[in-house]
Structure formats: C-alpha cells, structure tokens
C-alpha cells in the first residue's frame, strides 16, 4: 500500500494518541545518520506476516514529533546498504519521501519474506517484532514460523490429537448436554444417533477408543487446565508507573470449558472497564459498558477458538486480556492461518479456522444466556467494526506477527476534540446525529466527497437501503449535499470544491491579526479556504486573483506554521490543500 502524505499524517496522529503498541510502525529520529539497530528492525519486519514501516525523521521520545532527515536521498542509500549487507535474506524495500511541517520524512516500507524464506537474520540472529521493539526469536517462535510455511495438507492438526488414558468423565455434564441437544437439532444425520459414545466419536470429541481429543477437552472439559494448564486465559489491569506498588491489579485466572471461559472473560471486562453515558438513536441518555459487549464477545471467542494448540501450549502460553489506561488488549497465541489482516477486515465473509475440529464443535456450544460461542459465518469482524463505530470508539487495531494475534481497542472518543466541537456545532438546532452519521460527516470533512458505492463499502454490512435513508436524511436536514452522485458537505461548489460558509467571528479575528505578519497575500489565500474542503493551486488562484507564483509564496508560511495541509506532493498532479483546523 502506498504511503501518501494523508496516510502518514493519520498514522502519526494515531501514534500520538495510542502509541503503546507500534508493532507495525517504527519511528526513528535519524538526525545523526543511519539509526542505531536499523538492521534489527528491518530483519524483524521481514519476519512479519504483513508489511511494516520504518518512519525516519520522527522522534518517538518527543511524542512522535517531526524532526526531519537532512539528506533523504543519502539516507535511502544507507538503508539499502544495511539491508543488502546485513540482513539475510534481504527483504524488498519501498521508499516514500514527504515534507511535513517543512521537514523531510522518509518512510521505508518493508515487504515480508515468503513463509518458506523465513526467518530473516541480522548478524546471524532472527528477530521478531513485538509491541515495544525487536527481540531475538526463541525456539517456540521459530516453530510457529515453520508452521506458517506448511501447506494445508502438511499442517498438523493439534485439536485432533487424542489424550491417552482420558475419557468422557472429564467433560462438563451441563455443557455436554447442551452441546448434544444443539448438534442433534442442527444436523439431521447426527439426530439419528442415540448412543452418546458414538455421537462423541462422530463429532470428534473423542476417538474410537473413548479417549478425549484435545479439541473436545478444550471445548467441553470440566477443567481442561488440569490436563493442559495453558488451555486457559489470564486477565489483569496493567497499571501505569506511580499507580501502585505492583504492575497489575485484579489478576485473574480464567478456567473451564469454552463457554464458561468466554462468560468469565466477558464479566471480567465488564467489571474492570468503565461505564459511560451515551445517547440512543431516539435521543435518550443511557449508561452503557465502555466497550460494546457484542464486539468484545466476538474478539474473545475468536481468541479462544482460533488460538494455537501446538507449540504455544507446550510452553504454557495462554490467551491474555489486559486493560491499560489507554486500551483493552486481547492476545491469542499463534498467528493467523490462511488469511491476512487485510482479508480479515474486508467486507466479504472470510472463514479460515486454525483448529477445524474445535471450530466445528464450537459452532454448537451455547452460553448460559443461549447465545452462540461463535457466529460461524466469518462475518464477525465487520460486526465488531460496526459496534465500535456505533459506540463512538476508535477503530480497533488487528496485529499479526506470526507468533501471536493481537487486537487493540483504544479507549476514548473516536474523534479529536476539534472534530467533536464541529459535530456539536452541527447539532445546536435540535438535530441529533447518529454515530454512523457523525463518522460519515467527519470523513467527508477530512477527505472530501464520496459516492454511494464508496459509502456502501465503508459501512458494510449496512444495506444499500439503510445507507440511502441515512444520506437522504442528512441531505434533507441540510448538513449534506448531493451533486451528480457525489455527496459533499454543504457550500461546496462543483467548480471550486470549496466551502462558502463564513467562519466564526473569533476565528476570523484571529487570522486577520495573526496571518498578515506572515506575508502580504497570506490572509487572502487563507480566506479562500473554509473547513473541510480540499482545493487545488489553480482553484486558489481563481479565488484570489493572484498569480500562481504569488499563491505558492503565500502557501509556504501557511504550510510551515501548520495552518494548511498539503495532500499529495509538491509538483505532483492532483495535489490539493486544506485547512488543518
């Protein structure tokens, strides 16, 4: 994926807000030349399942401040030299140069090696990318990488392994009875099997000798952890420095069969996360859990059902639930199998179970409230994204490093304070916007207009009828306009694509007094902008009556002082500008 200036700015904004985990991005100052430990980072990114990015000219220690690279071309050559000479096999690199706040930034995207080529090594050592840095891989990490290189027919099915000396007496009677009732009601052939022993064999809970299979024990066992201690989960509140004597609070071991663990994990998150007040669609203010239960249930069930049951069990790795002041983190041992993170987030339904027999058993497991343990149709990720958006929470991050799969739920508002203030201003006349409508309006404000097809793709799994109703309502209330099938914010003209709505008196007064000192034509050029619109250099020229050179000269201090943002690159066709605030 190309690193546009827009993507780079958005990434830095996210890092500043939720910078605890930078598994996919590493920022280095690079002020004094080639950064230290560059080879380790390139090596670690090469061993990832998805591409990683090294951003040079940004200081993580200074809150991801743009510090700049003095000689971008020279830096690029130096990075290439380190990659070729010190990383084996060397991954493919792609470079992107941008100017942010008047300073050069170089983005190095590292393409991961093919599974059969891994692990990459730096100075003879294989490195792994983790949340806060690069680490030398241990033997278990290398086993996990080797599994990812196997074809489907070569894969070892750990959930199908029999546990000698065990029998159905290890199973939880209540969970087992519900399972048998559900599977009989759902599958006509199995409904004809009266013998319990035969039913358990046919559904891969036990083998032909009555031994319980690992997947059957994990799903239905009264206490599977008595046989395999790693078949559980841990939950804890991770304290920031200075909050107490220890590092964790409310550390809890979660045990039992799958439905019990899922229920206990859900309850732990409910008790330890916040309760927040939100407006419903009919305008009522109600108290709700901080994180939508439907989204949390889906992620937890996936973490439990799709976890690795091989090498990670041998070394005692459990599913982890951690709550920090910034986010909720859910970690499942083992990476994705048979699909990528981008496929996982796509609108199309995708199913790629890691443990196929366990997955089939879990389809017929039920919670005490009658809810399914897993949805079973592969569309749960879209439901997660929808529920999170409706709760006005930031979009979760899905991170796969090949050894573990991690989901991060950032806490706080989905929008910046400035965006929240803007949305509040739209609703002063009694209009009440839904979270999805708010999300759409902010997206149009930040990135320009959109067609119905683009909106349908963004807001899948909502139907076309739902999206049309939403667009019609916003158009009728005057906060949206439609021209030739393209939806934009009101006041945007198709010829200039800029807003005509007046600024507030405070904003106008501030810029009248402050911008004149930046140059003779700066106030005129600035007044050609209004919030939310993107304009080209020619459109600014037409609006101001200035020459192209005069517009360029006036834009320089506006860009340098952060009043205006350039989308694209200097001298590139299609480059546009918009107000930053």
XYZ file of C-alpha atoms in Angstrom:
581
model
C 0.000 0.000 0.000
C 1.330 3.418 -0.942
C 2.358 5.784 1.837
C 0.625 9.024 0.866
C 1.030 12.156 2.933
C -2.513 11.673 4.200
C -1.737 8.157 5.398
C 1.483 9.314 7.036
C -0.235 12.144 8.911
C -3.037 9.850 10.059
C -0.519 7.253 11.254
C 1.417 9.830 13.278
C -1.832 11.144 14.742
C -2.801 7.626 15.847
C 0.642 7.003 17.314
C 0.428 10.206 19.333
C -2.961 9.201 20.697
C -2.423 5.449 21.153
C 1.330 4.972 20.944
C 1.584 1.996 23.306
C 1.877 -0.569 20.518
C 3.911 0.118 17.404
C 4.285 -3.433 16.100
C 3.699 -2.350 12.509
C 5.462 1.019 12.637
C 8.841 2.099 13.972
C 9.786 5.782 14.191
C 13.434 6.804 14.345
C 14.925 10.296 14.589
C 17.784 9.594 12.166
C 19.198 13.069 12.784
C 22.783 11.884 13.016
C 22.744 9.481 10.080
C 21.749 5.814 9.931
C 19.719 4.968 13.062
C 21.041 2.520 15.609
C 19.594 -1.000 15.451
C 18.341 -0.367 11.912
C 19.323 -3.886 10.821
C 17.412 -5.482 13.696
C 14.246 -3.582 12.769
C 14.495 -4.428 9.056
C 15.056 -8.080 9.980
C 12.082 -8.134 12.372
C 9.755 -6.559 9.792
C 10.928 -9.123 7.213
C 9.696 -11.894 9.535
C 6.221 -10.355 9.938
C 3.188 -11.704 8.037
C 2.261 -8.159 6.956
C 4.304 -5.201 5.770
C 5.932 -2.939 8.342
C 7.014 0.663 8.047
C 10.085 2.476 9.293
C 9.462 6.231 9.528
C 12.698 8.215 9.561
C 12.705 11.800 10.783
C 10.160 11.369 13.595
C 11.086 11.221 17.294
C 9.107 8.713 19.355
C 10.651 10.009 22.603
C 9.361 13.508 21.868
C 5.788 12.415 21.311
C 6.272 11.491 17.638
C 7.416 14.993 16.772
C 8.631 15.522 13.212
C 12.384 16.208 13.451
C 13.295 15.693 9.801
C 16.008 13.973 7.782
C 18.779 16.257 6.482
C 19.589 14.354 3.279
C 16.736 11.996 2.271
C 18.442 10.567 -0.827
C 21.618 9.798 1.089
C 19.588 8.216 3.896
C 17.763 5.993 1.416
C 21.052 4.695 0.021
C 22.341 3.986 3.535
C 19.227 1.990 4.436
C 19.558 -0.039 1.231
C 23.208 -0.795 2.020
C 22.394 -2.035 5.551
C 19.562 -4.156 4.210
C 21.640 -5.792 1.488
C 24.780 -6.342 3.512
C 23.480 -7.313 6.938
C 20.002 -8.916 6.572
C 19.781 -12.433 5.122
C 17.676 -12.986 3.082
C 17.213 -9.265 2.423
C 13.563 -8.143 2.191
C 12.269 -5.843 -0.529
C 12.114 -2.158 0.449
C 9.987 0.649 -0.932
C 10.700 4.293 -0.145
C 8.368 7.285 0.157
C 9.525 10.884 0.690
C 7.278 13.591 2.178
C 7.667 17.070 3.636
C 5.824 17.562 6.935
C 5.947 20.899 8.739
C 8.720 21.947 6.386
C 10.890 18.912 7.234
C 11.820 15.840 5.197
C 10.415 12.491 6.308
C 11.383 9.162 4.731
C 9.074 6.159 5.003
C 10.623 2.745 4.388
C 8.036 0.010 3.827
C 9.447 -3.482 4.379
C 7.806 -6.296 2.408
C 7.787 -9.500 4.487
C 9.573 -12.556 3.194
C 7.621 -15.545 1.920
C 6.940 -18.099 4.683
C 9.356 -20.553 3.041
C 12.141 -17.924 3.137
C 11.813 -17.090 6.837
C 13.429 -16.456 9.191
C 15.434 -13.476 8.089
C 18.548 -12.979 10.213
C 20.622 -9.970 11.164
C 24.202 -10.808 12.060
C 23.144 -14.456 12.291
C 20.184 -13.868 14.650
C 16.466 -13.998 13.726
C 14.479 -11.070 15.102
C 10.794 -10.767 15.947
C 8.716 -7.595 16.033
C 6.849 -7.004 19.290
C 4.884 -4.097 20.740
C 7.835 -2.144 22.055
C 10.783 -3.253 19.972
C 12.679 -6.041 18.241
C 13.603 -9.267 20.005
C 15.696 -12.306 19.127
C 13.360 -15.212 18.399
C 13.265 -18.151 20.773
C 12.779 -21.783 19.760
C 8.999 -21.603 20.142
C 8.826 -18.544 17.885
C 10.807 -20.401 15.238
C 8.429 -23.381 15.494
C 5.471 -21.071 14.885
C 7.183 -19.605 11.813
C 7.882 -23.075 10.451
C 4.202 -23.997 10.828
C 3.169 -20.997 8.732
C 5.372 -22.270 5.903
C 3.494 -25.585 5.691
C 0.799 -26.183 3.087
C -2.733 -27.103 4.153
C -2.074 -30.826 3.632
C 1.168 -30.604 5.634
C -0.376 -28.878 8.642
C -0.511 -30.822 11.891
C -3.996 -30.809 13.406
C -3.329 -30.447 17.124
C -7.019 -30.261 18.065
C -7.471 -33.778 16.618
C -4.828 -35.325 18.884
C -6.074 -37.970 21.325
C -5.137 -37.801 25.005
C -4.369 -41.388 26.093
C -5.903 -42.516 29.363
C -8.763 -39.989 29.296
C -12.484 -40.488 28.807
C -15.779 -38.584 28.733
C -15.826 -38.382 32.534
C -13.563 -35.312 32.133
C -16.334 -33.435 30.330
C -18.662 -30.879 31.938
C -22.094 -32.542 32.150
C -24.120 -29.358 31.741
C -22.109 -28.046 28.777
C -22.082 -31.509 27.187
C -25.857 -31.924 27.438
C -26.450 -28.540 25.823
C -23.951 -29.386 23.090
C -25.618 -32.719 22.268
C -29.065 -31.130 22.231
C -27.906 -28.359 19.892
C -25.934 -30.543 17.486
C -28.838 -33.001 17.205
C -31.264 -30.172 16.495
C -28.972 -28.733 13.818
C -27.736 -31.842 11.979
C -30.306 -34.387 10.823
C -27.862 -37.282 10.427
C -26.478 -36.850 13.929
C -30.014 -36.564 15.302
C -30.431 -40.239 14.418
C -27.554 -41.281 16.708
C -28.947 -42.263 20.105
C -25.742 -43.636 21.584
C -23.778 -40.857 23.347
C -20.416 -42.611 22.882
C -20.959 -42.855 19.140
C -22.124 -39.242 18.908
C -18.977 -38.001 20.654
C -16.802 -40.050 18.302
C -18.588 -38.829 15.173
C -18.291 -35.198 16.236
C -14.568 -35.594 17.080
C -14.932 -35.025 20.808
C -13.440 -38.498 21.455
C -11.614 -41.096 19.366
C -12.708 -44.662 18.611
C -11.176 -45.874 21.892
C -13.054 -43.352 24.014
C -10.015 -41.106 24.593
C -10.883 -37.430 24.602
C -9.341 -35.428 21.790
C -7.577 -32.165 22.658
C -10.237 -30.066 20.910
C -13.019 -31.916 22.731
C -11.335 -31.455 26.106
C -10.744 -27.743 25.460
C -14.332 -27.115 24.365
C -16.256 -29.348 26.776
C -13.940 -30.355 29.635
C -14.970 -29.506 33.193
C -11.422 -28.308 33.878
C -9.249 -28.740 30.748
C -6.470 -26.850 32.521
C -5.905 -29.802 34.856
C -4.609 -31.728 31.832
C -3.082 -28.820 29.857
C -2.563 -25.722 32.056
C -2.111 -23.456 29.005
C -5.707 -24.060 27.866
C -6.885 -21.058 29.834
C -6.697 -17.284 29.905
C -5.405 -14.595 32.221
C -6.825 -11.124 32.755
C -5.318 -8.141 34.539
C -5.430 -4.364 34.773
C -1.958 -3.154 33.806
C -1.002 -0.204 35.982
C 0.933 2.822 34.807
C 4.020 3.801 36.754
C 3.170 5.502 40.032
C -0.313 3.951 40.377
C 0.656 1.368 42.953
C 3.253 -0.992 44.316
C 2.678 -3.712 41.740
C 2.428 -3.745 37.963
C -1.015 -5.391 37.750
C -4.348 -5.234 39.527
C -7.217 -7.751 39.607
C -5.087 -10.518 38.083
C -7.493 -13.382 37.354
C -7.086 -16.933 36.055
C -9.942 -17.872 33.714
C -10.582 -21.617 33.506
C -13.189 -24.179 32.481
C -14.755 -25.198 29.149
C -15.011 -22.696 26.313
C -18.496 -21.286 27.124
C -17.528 -20.768 30.788
C -14.230 -19.062 29.925
C -15.956 -16.781 27.445
C -18.587 -15.789 30.020
C -15.993 -15.184 32.746
C -13.788 -13.135 30.408
C -16.769 -11.010 29.367
C -17.692 -10.467 33.007
C -14.130 -9.505 33.966
C -14.004 -6.838 31.255
C -17.430 -5.518 32.265
C -16.335 -5.199 35.900
C -12.958 -3.590 35.217
C -13.762 -1.277 32.291
C -15.778 1.912 32.668
C -19.477 2.590 32.351
C -20.198 5.538 30.061
C -23.273 7.610 29.171
C -24.306 7.593 25.515
C -27.267 8.918 23.559
C -29.508 6.368 21.863
C -30.997 6.954 18.391
C -34.191 8.300 19.987
C -32.216 10.877 21.958
C -32.257 9.244 25.400
C -29.099 9.308 27.532
C -28.344 5.836 28.903
C -25.490 4.175 30.786
C -23.663 1.521 28.759
C -20.467 -0.545 29.054
C -17.402 1.280 27.762
C -16.748 -1.454 25.184
C -19.721 -2.896 23.220
C -20.381 -6.435 24.551
C -21.075 -7.776 21.047
C -17.648 -6.650 19.806
C -15.829 -7.942 22.870
C -17.631 -11.293 22.713
C -16.631 -11.763 19.068
C -12.951 -10.986 19.671
C -12.763 -13.129 22.821
C -14.437 -16.110 21.177
C -12.066 -15.855 18.201
C -9.072 -15.592 20.528
C -10.143 -18.717 22.422
C -11.247 -20.852 19.459
C -8.520 -19.910 16.969
C -5.555 -19.944 19.337
C -2.625 -22.227 18.592
C -2.967 -25.632 20.274
C 0.536 -26.853 19.420
C 3.897 -25.241 20.265
C 2.376 -22.434 22.354
C 0.589 -24.954 24.596
C 3.861 -26.793 25.125
C 5.483 -23.631 26.510
C 2.463 -22.607 28.590
C 1.143 -19.629 26.605
C -2.420 -18.623 27.445
C -4.871 -16.163 25.957
C -4.177 -12.778 27.585
C -6.582 -9.958 28.419
C -5.008 -6.720 29.567
C -6.639 -3.387 30.348
C -4.462 -0.270 30.389
C -5.315 3.388 30.801
C -5.202 3.703 27.011
C -6.677 0.499 25.645
C -8.029 -3.022 26.030
C -5.644 -5.656 24.659
C -6.604 -9.243 23.772
C -3.781 -11.574 22.692
C -4.206 -15.050 21.218
C -1.184 -17.390 20.949
C -0.412 -18.212 17.321
C -0.859 -16.037 14.257
C -3.495 -16.083 11.540
C -3.624 -19.101 9.241
C -4.765 -18.953 5.638
C -5.622 -15.248 5.553
C -4.114 -11.837 6.138
C -5.222 -8.952 8.329
C -6.447 -7.068 5.241
C -8.610 -10.047 4.242
C -9.871 -10.262 7.801
C -11.069 -6.635 7.675
C -12.571 -6.891 4.175
C -16.379 -6.616 3.770
C -16.583 -10.096 2.212
C -17.154 -13.029 4.564
C -13.931 -14.907 5.305
C -13.554 -18.171 7.221
C -10.147 -19.709 7.900
C -10.303 -21.691 11.162
C -6.973 -22.589 12.717
C -8.464 -25.583 14.554
C -11.045 -27.091 12.209
C -12.417 -29.823 14.523
C -12.562 -27.477 17.501
C -14.298 -24.901 15.315
C -16.976 -27.408 14.340
C -17.565 -28.317 17.993
C -17.690 -24.647 18.999
C -20.411 -23.928 16.434
C -22.822 -25.879 18.625
C -21.709 -24.549 22.005
C -24.062 -22.188 23.784
C -23.663 -19.734 26.644
C -25.980 -19.774 29.673
C -27.974 -16.960 28.043
C -28.473 -19.083 24.911
C -26.049 -17.071 22.779
C -23.649 -18.879 20.452
C -19.976 -19.104 21.390
C -19.020 -18.371 17.762
C -21.063 -16.869 14.961
C -19.733 -19.397 12.435
C -20.231 -17.433 9.199
C -16.996 -15.463 9.014
C -18.613 -12.011 9.164
C -17.896 -11.217 12.780
C -15.115 -8.694 12.137
C -17.489 -6.359 10.287
C -19.901 -6.602 13.207
C -17.032 -5.635 15.537
C -16.187 -2.573 13.451
C -19.848 -1.557 13.303
C -20.400 -1.935 17.052
C -17.234 0.040 17.826
C -18.266 2.818 15.449
C -21.740 2.974 16.991
C -20.088 3.360 20.406
C -18.001 6.297 19.064
C -14.809 4.434 19.935
C -11.631 4.493 17.787
C -11.278 1.695 15.265
C -9.586 -1.383 16.767
C -6.178 -2.473 15.515
C -5.572 -6.067 14.378
C -1.903 -7.110 14.558
C -0.454 -10.440 13.445
C 3.269 -11.038 13.917
C 3.121 -14.737 13.048
C 3.600 -15.837 16.671
C 0.563 -14.188 18.232
C -2.541 -12.335 17.091
C -3.406 -9.183 18.968
C -6.460 -6.920 18.983
C -6.208 -3.426 20.475
C -9.323 -1.489 21.496
C -8.259 2.137 22.132
C -10.219 3.975 24.822
C -11.717 7.446 24.446
C -13.517 9.246 21.650
C -13.380 8.221 18.013
C -12.928 11.873 17.106
C -10.471 14.606 18.001
C -11.635 17.427 20.264
C -11.812 19.744 17.276
C -13.962 17.236 15.377
C -16.202 16.751 18.419
C -16.670 20.523 18.680
C -17.528 20.728 14.975
C -20.103 17.926 15.295
C -21.601 19.610 18.331
C -21.968 22.804 16.328
C -23.966 20.972 13.668
C -26.439 19.781 16.301
C -27.196 23.091 18.021
C -30.564 23.497 16.278
C -32.052 20.288 17.671
C -30.603 17.918 15.084
C -29.404 14.668 16.665
C -26.841 12.738 14.622
C -26.263 9.009 14.987
C -22.670 7.800 15.479
C -22.580 6.484 11.897
C -23.796 9.821 10.554
C -21.139 11.582 12.629
C -18.476 9.257 11.275
C -19.568 9.894 7.684
C -19.614 13.676 8.098
C -16.165 13.763 9.704
C -14.807 11.543 6.925
C -16.259 13.823 4.238
C -14.903 16.868 6.056
C -11.392 15.433 6.286
C -11.126 13.635 2.962
C -13.611 15.175 0.553
C -16.734 13.853 -1.161
C -17.814 10.251 -1.683
C -20.163 8.275 -3.915
C -22.883 5.905 -2.749
C -20.770 2.878 -3.725
C -17.863 4.141 -1.629
C -20.140 4.779 1.327
C -21.655 1.294 0.997
C -18.186 -0.248 1.095
C -17.146 1.815 4.100
C -20.259 0.996 6.101
C -20.666 -2.690 5.295
C -22.608 -4.708 6.485
C -25.277 -1.967 6.396
C -27.618 -2.408 3.442
C -27.939 -0.054 0.487
C -31.414 0.865 1.712
C -30.035 1.843 5.142
C -27.280 3.989 3.609
C -29.681 5.703 1.223
C -32.019 6.544 4.116
C -29.084 7.979 6.060
C -27.930 10.081 3.088
C -31.476 11.288 2.360
C -31.943 12.358 5.980
C -28.642 14.244 6.071
C -29.438 15.907 2.744
C -32.936 16.911 3.874
C -31.603 18.432 7.112
C -29.052 20.473 5.189
C -25.813 19.019 6.558
C -25.073 17.173 3.307
C -25.493 17.890 -0.385
C -25.515 15.655 -3.461
C -24.238 16.710 -6.874
C -24.006 14.307 -9.808
C -23.990 11.285 -7.489
C -21.278 12.672 -5.201
C -22.011 13.578 -1.580
C -20.203 16.525 -0.018
C -20.700 18.930 2.858
C -22.945 21.945 2.160
C -21.496 25.005 0.458
C -19.125 23.009 -1.729
C -19.296 24.123 -5.362
C -18.525 21.567 -8.027
C -16.267 24.020 -9.856
C -14.096 25.089 -6.908
C -14.761 22.363 -4.346
C -14.502 24.825 -1.508
C -16.904 25.944 1.191
C -18.606 29.304 1.197
C -19.823 29.120 4.786
C -18.473 32.023 6.892
C -16.039 31.455 9.736
C -16.858 32.335 13.304
C -16.035 35.885 14.398
C -13.345 34.620 16.765
C -11.593 32.622 14.055
C -11.806 35.464 11.540
C -10.434 37.998 14.018
C -7.550 35.747 14.992
C -6.438 35.181 11.417
C -6.916 38.800 10.367
C -4.484 39.903 13.077
C -2.097 36.923 13.028
C -1.686 35.951 9.386
C -0.856 39.351 7.945
C 2.526 39.175 9.619
C 3.333 36.046 7.572
C 3.139 37.828 4.225
C 1.191 40.327 2.154
C -1.039 37.793 0.361
C -1.268 35.189 3.131
C -4.639 36.410 4.564
C -6.199 36.465 1.077
C -5.085 32.937 0.315
C -6.176 31.742 3.746
C -9.646 33.261 3.277
C -10.045 31.157 0.129
C -10.259 28.104 2.419
C -13.066 27.008 4.712
C -13.074 23.894 6.931
C -13.468 20.531 5.247
C -12.757 21.428 1.609
C -9.779 20.422 -0.484
C -8.678 22.870 -3.188
C -6.047 22.875 -5.909
C -3.472 25.544 -6.629
C -5.452 26.710 -9.688
C -8.648 26.979 -7.634
C -6.846 29.127 -5.078
C -5.510 31.288 -7.905
C -9.008 31.718 -9.344
C -10.490 32.544 -5.940
C -7.854 35.144 -5.019
C -6.986 36.663 -8.390
C -3.297 36.209 -7.602
C -0.686 34.650 -9.862
C 0.398 31.038 -9.380
C 3.746 32.237 -8.017
C 2.036 34.568 -5.529
C -0.231 31.737 -4.313
C 2.723 29.388 -3.900
C 4.666 32.033 -1.983
C 1.681 32.651 0.352
C 1.148 28.928 0.916
C 4.693 28.360 2.186
C 4.242 30.065 5.604
C 0.746 28.593 5.956
C 2.202 25.096 5.490
C 5.233 25.801 7.664
C 3.160 27.076 10.609
C 0.637 24.242 10.333
C -2.394 26.301 9.255
C -2.747 24.417 5.949
C -2.079 20.786 4.993
C -0.831 19.657 1.586
C -2.342 16.392 0.307
C -0.022 14.868 -2.268
C 3.390 16.312 -3.064
C 4.901 19.489 -4.400
C 4.890 19.499 -8.194
C 2.639 16.427 -8.386
C -0.546 16.466 -10.425
C -3.671 16.262 -8.293
C -2.085 17.808 -5.190
C -4.680 19.610 -3.054
C -4.640 21.740 0.087
C -6.980 22.043 3.053
C -7.140 23.785 6.406
C -5.643 21.826 9.248
C -8.144 23.121 11.821
